Coordinates of N, CA and C in Angstrom, one line a residue:
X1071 N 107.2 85.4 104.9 CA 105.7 85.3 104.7 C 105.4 85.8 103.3
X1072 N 104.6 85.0 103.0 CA 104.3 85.1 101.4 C 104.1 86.4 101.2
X1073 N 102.5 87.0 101.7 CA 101.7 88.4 101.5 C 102.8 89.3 101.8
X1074 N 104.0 89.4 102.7 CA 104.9 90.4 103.1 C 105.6 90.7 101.9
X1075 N 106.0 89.2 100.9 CA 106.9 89.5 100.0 C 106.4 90.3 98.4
X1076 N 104.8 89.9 98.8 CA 103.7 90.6 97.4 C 104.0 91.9 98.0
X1077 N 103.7 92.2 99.2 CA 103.5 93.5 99.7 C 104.5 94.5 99.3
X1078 N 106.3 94.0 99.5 CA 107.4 94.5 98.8 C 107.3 94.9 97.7
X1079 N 107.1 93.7 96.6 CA 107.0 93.4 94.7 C 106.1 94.9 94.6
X1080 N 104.7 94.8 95.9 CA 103.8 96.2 94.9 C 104.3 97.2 95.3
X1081 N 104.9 97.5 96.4 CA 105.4 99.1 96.7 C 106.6 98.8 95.7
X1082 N 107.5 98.5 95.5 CA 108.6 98.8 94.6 C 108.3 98.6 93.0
X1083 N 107.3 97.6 93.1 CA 106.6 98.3 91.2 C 105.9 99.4 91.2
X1084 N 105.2 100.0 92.6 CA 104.0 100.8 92.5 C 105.2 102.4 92.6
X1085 N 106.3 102.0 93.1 CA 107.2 103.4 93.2 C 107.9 103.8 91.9
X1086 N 108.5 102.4 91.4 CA 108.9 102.9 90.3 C 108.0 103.0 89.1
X1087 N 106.8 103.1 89.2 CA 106.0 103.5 87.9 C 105.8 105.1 88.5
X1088 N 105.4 105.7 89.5 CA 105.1 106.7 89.9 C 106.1 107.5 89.9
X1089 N 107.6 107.2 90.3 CA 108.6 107.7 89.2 C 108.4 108.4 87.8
X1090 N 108.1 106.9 87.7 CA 108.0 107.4 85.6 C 107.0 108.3 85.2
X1091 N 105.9 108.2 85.9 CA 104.9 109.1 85.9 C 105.5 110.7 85.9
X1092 N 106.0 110.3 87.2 CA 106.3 111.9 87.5 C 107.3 112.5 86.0
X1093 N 108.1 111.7 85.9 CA 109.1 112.1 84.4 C 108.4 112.6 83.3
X1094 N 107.5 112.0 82.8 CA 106.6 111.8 81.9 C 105.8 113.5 82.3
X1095 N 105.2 113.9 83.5 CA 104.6 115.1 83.9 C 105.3 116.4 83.5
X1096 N 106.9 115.9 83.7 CA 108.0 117.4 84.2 C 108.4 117.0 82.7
X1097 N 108.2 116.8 81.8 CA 108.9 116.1 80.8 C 109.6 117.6 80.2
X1098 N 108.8 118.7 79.8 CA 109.2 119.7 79.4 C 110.4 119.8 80.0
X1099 N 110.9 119.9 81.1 CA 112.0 120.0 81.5 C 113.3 119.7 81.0
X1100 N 113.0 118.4 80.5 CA 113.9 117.4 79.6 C 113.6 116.2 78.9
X1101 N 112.9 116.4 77.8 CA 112.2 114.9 77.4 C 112.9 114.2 77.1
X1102 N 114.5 114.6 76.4 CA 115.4 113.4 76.4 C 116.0 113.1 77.5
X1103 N 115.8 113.2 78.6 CA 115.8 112.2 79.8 C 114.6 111.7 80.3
X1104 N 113.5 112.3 79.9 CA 112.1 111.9 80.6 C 111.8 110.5 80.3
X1105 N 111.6 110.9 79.0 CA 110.9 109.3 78.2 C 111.4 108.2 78.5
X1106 N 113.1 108.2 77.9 CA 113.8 107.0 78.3 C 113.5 106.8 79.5
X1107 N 113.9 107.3 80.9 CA 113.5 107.0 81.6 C 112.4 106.3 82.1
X1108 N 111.5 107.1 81.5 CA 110.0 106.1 81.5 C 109.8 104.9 80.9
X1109 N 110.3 104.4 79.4 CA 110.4 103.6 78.9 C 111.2 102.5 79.8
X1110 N 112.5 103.4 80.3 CA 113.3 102.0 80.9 C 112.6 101.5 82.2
X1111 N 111.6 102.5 82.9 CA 111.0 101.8 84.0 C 110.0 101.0 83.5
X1112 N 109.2 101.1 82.6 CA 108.5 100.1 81.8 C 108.3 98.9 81.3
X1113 N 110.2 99.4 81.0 CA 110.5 97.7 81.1 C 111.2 97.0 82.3
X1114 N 111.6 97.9 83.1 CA 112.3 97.1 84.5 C 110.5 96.3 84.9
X1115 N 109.7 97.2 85.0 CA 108.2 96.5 85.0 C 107.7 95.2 84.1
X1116 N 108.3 95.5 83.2 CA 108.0 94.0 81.9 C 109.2 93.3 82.2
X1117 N 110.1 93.2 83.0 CA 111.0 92.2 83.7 C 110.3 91.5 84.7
X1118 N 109.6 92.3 85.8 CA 109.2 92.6 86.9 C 108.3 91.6 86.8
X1119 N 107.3 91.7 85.6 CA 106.5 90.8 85.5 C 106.7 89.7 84.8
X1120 N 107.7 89.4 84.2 CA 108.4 87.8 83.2 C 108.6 87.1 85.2
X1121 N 109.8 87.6 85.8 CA 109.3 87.3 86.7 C 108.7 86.7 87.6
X1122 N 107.7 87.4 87.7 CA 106.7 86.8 88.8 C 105.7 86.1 88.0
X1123 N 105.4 85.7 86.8 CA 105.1 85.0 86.1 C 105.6 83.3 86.1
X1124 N 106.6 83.5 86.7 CA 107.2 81.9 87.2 C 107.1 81.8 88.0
X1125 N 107.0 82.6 89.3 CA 107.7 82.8 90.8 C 106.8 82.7 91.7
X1126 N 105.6 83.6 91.3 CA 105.1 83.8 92.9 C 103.2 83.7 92.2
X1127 N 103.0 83.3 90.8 CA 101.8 83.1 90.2 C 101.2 81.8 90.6
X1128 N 99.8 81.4 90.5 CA 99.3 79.9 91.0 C 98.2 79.8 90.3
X1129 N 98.3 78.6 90.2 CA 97.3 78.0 89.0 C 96.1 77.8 89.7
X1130 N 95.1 78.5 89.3 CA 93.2 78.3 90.1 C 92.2 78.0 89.3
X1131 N 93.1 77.4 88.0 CA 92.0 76.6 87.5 C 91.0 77.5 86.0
X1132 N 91.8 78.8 86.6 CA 91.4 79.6 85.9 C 91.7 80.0 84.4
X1133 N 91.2 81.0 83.4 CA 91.2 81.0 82.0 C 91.0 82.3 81.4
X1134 N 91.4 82.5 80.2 CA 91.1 83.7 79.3 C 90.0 83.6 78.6
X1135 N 89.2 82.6 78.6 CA 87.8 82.4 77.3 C 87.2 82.3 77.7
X1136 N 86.2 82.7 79.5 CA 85.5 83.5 79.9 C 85.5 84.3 81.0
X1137 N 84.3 85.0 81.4 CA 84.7 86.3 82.6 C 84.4 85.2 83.7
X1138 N 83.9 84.2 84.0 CA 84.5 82.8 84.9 C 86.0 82.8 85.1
X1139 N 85.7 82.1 84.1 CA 87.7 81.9 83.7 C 88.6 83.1 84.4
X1140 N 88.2 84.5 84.2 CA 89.2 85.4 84.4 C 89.2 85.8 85.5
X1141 N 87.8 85.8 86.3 CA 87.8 85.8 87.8 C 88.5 85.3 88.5
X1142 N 88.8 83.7 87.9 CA 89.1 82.7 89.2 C 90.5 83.1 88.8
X1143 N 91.1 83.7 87.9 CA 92.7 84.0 88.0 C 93.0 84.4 88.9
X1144 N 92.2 85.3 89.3 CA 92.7 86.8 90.2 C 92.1 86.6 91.8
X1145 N 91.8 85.5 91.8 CA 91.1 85.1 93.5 C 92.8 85.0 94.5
X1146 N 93.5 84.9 94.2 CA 94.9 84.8 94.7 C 95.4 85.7 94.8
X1147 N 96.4 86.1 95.6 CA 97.3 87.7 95.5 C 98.2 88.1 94.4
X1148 N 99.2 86.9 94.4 CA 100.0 86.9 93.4 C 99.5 87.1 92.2
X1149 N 98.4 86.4 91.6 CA 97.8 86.6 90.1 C 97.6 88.2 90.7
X1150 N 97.0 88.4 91.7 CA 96.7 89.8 91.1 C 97.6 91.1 91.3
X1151 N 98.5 90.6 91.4 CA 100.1 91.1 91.3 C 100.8 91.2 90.4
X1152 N 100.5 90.3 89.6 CA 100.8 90.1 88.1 C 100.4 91.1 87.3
X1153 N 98.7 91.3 87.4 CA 98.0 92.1 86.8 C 99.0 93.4 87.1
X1154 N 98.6 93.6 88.5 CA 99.0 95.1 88.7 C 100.4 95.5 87.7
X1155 N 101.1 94.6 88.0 CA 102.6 95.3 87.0 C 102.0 94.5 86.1
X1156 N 101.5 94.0 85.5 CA 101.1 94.0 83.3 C 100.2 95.5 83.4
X1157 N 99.4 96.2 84.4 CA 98.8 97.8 84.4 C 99.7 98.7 84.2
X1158 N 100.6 98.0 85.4 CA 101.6 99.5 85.5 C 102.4 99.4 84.4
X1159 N 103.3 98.5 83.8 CA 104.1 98.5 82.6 C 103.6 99.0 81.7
X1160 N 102.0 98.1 80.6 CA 101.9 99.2 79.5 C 101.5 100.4 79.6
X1161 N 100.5 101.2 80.7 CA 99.8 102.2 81.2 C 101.2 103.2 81.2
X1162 N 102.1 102.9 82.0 CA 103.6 103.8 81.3 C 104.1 103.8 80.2
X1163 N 104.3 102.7 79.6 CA 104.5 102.9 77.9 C 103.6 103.7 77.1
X1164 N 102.8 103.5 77.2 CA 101.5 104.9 76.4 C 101.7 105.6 76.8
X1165 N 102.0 106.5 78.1 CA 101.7 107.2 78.3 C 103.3 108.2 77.7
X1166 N 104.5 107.3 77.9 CA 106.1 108.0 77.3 C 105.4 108.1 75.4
X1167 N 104.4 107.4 74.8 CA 104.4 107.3 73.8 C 103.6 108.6 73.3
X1168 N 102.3 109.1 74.3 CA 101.6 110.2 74.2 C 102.2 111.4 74.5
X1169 N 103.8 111.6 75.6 CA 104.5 112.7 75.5 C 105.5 112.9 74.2
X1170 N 105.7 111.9 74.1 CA 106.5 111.6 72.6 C 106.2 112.1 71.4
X1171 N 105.1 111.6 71.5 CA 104.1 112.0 70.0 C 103.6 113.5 69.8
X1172 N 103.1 114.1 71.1 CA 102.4 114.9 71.3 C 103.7 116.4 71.1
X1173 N 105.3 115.8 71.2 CA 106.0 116.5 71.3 C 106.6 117.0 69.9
X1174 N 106.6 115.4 69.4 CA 106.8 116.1 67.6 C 105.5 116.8 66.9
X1175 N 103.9 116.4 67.3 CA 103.2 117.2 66.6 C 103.3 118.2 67.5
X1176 N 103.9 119.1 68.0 CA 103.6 120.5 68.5 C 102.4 120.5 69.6
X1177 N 101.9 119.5 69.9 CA 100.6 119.5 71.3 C 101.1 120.2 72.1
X1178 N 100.8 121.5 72.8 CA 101.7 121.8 74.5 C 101.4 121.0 75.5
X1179 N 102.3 120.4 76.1 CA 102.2 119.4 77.2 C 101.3 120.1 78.1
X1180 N 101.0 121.2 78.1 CA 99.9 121.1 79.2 C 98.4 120.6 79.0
X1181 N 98.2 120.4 77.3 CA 97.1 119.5 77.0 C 97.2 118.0 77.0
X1182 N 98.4 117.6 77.0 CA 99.0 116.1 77.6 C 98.6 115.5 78.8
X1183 N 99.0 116.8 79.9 CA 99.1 116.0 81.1 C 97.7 115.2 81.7
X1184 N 96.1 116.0 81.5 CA 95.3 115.2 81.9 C 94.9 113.6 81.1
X1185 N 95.9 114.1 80.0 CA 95.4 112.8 79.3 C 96.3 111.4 79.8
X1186 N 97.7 112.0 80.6 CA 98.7 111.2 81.6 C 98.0 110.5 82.4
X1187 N 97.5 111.8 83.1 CA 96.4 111.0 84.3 C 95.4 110.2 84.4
X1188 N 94.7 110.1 83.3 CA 93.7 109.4 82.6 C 94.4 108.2 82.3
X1189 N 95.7 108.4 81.9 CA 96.0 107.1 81.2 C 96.4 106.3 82.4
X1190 N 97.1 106.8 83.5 CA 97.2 106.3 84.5 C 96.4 105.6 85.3
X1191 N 95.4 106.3 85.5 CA 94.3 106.0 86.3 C 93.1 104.6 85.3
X1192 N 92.8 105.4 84.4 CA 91.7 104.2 83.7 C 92.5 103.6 82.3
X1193 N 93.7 103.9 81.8 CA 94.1 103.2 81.2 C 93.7 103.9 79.5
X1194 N 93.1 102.8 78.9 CA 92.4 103.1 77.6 C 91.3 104.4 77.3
X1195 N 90.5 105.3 78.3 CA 90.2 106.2 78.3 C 91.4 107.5 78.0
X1196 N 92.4 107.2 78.8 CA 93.4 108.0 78.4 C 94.0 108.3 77.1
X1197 N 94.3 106.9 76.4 CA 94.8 106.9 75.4 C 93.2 107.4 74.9
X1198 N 92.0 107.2 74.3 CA 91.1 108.0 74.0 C 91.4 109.3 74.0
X1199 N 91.9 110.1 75.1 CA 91.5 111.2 75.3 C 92.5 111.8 74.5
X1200 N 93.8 111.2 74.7 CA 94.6 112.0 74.3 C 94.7 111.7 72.6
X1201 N 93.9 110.4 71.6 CA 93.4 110.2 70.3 C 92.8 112.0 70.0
X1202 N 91.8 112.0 70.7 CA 90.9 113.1 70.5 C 91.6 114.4 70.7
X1203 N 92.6 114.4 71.5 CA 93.4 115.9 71.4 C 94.1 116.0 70.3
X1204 N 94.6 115.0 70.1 CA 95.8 115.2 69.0 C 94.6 115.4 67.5
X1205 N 93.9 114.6 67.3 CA 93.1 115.0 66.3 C 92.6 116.1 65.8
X1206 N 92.1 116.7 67.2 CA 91.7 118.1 67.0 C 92.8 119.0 66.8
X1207 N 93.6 118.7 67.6 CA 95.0 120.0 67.2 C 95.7 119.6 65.4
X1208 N 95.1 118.3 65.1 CA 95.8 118.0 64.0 C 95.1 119.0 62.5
X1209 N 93.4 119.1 63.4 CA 92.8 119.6 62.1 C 92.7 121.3 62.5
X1210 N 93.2 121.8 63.7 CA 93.5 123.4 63.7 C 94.6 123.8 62.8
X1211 N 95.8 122.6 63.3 CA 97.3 123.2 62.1 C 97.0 123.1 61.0
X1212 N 95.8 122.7 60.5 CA 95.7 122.6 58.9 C 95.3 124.3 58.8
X1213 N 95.9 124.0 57.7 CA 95.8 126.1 57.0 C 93.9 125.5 56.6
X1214 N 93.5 127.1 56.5 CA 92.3 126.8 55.8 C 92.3 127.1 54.1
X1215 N 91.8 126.3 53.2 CA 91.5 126.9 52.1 C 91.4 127.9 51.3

């Protein structure tokens, strides 16, 4: 049955991003195993979705050059399956990129992690939030005058 086989595709993309999440969280632990790991589930996800981009997507007529157009993509399961892993893949790549970054400027991951969950949850608010952290901590390390 079709919906049984989408239903598989999202629990096992939806597990292994929540994996990487978790990595990404405990990263202190070990970031040179964290990240990679996150990156490589990122891309097992950007596989995931090359994929199902031939496989299990259907054409409804739909388009990118209006909010029409982009609707009728997503009226189907599989288009909106697609979506979910093109969410879950880059939403984890930013987010290995914001432990990353935040690790060589000296940020403490405990000012990271809501910006993880942010990034997880709404995506581009996240990356915002954690713009704004690192900015600020960028202009505390400056010595003063």
């Amino acid at each position: 049955d079709h919906m049984n086989i989408l239903e598989m595709i999202y629990s096992a993309c939806s597990t292994l991003a929540i994996i990487g999440w978790l990595a990404l969280v405990l990263a202190p632990l070990n970031r040179g195993y964290a990240i990679p790991f996150a990156r490589g589930a990122a891309l097992i996800l950007a596989v995931a979705y090359l994929t199902q981009l031939f496989t299990i997507t259907q054409d409804t007529g739909g388009d990118f050059f209006t909010l029409a157009g982009v609707s009728a993509l997503f009226t189907v399961p599989g288009n909106v399956m697609l979506g979910w892993t093109h969410y879950l893949a880059f939403d984890l790549f930013i987010g290995s990129w914001e432990v990353e970054d935040s690790a060589q400027r000296g940020i403490p991951h405990w000012l990271v992690i809501p910006c993880l969950g942010l990034t997880f949850m709404f995506g581009p608010i996240g990356l915002l939030a954690y713009f704004i952290i690192r900015t600020l901590w960028r202009r505390k390390a400056v010595p003063a005058l």
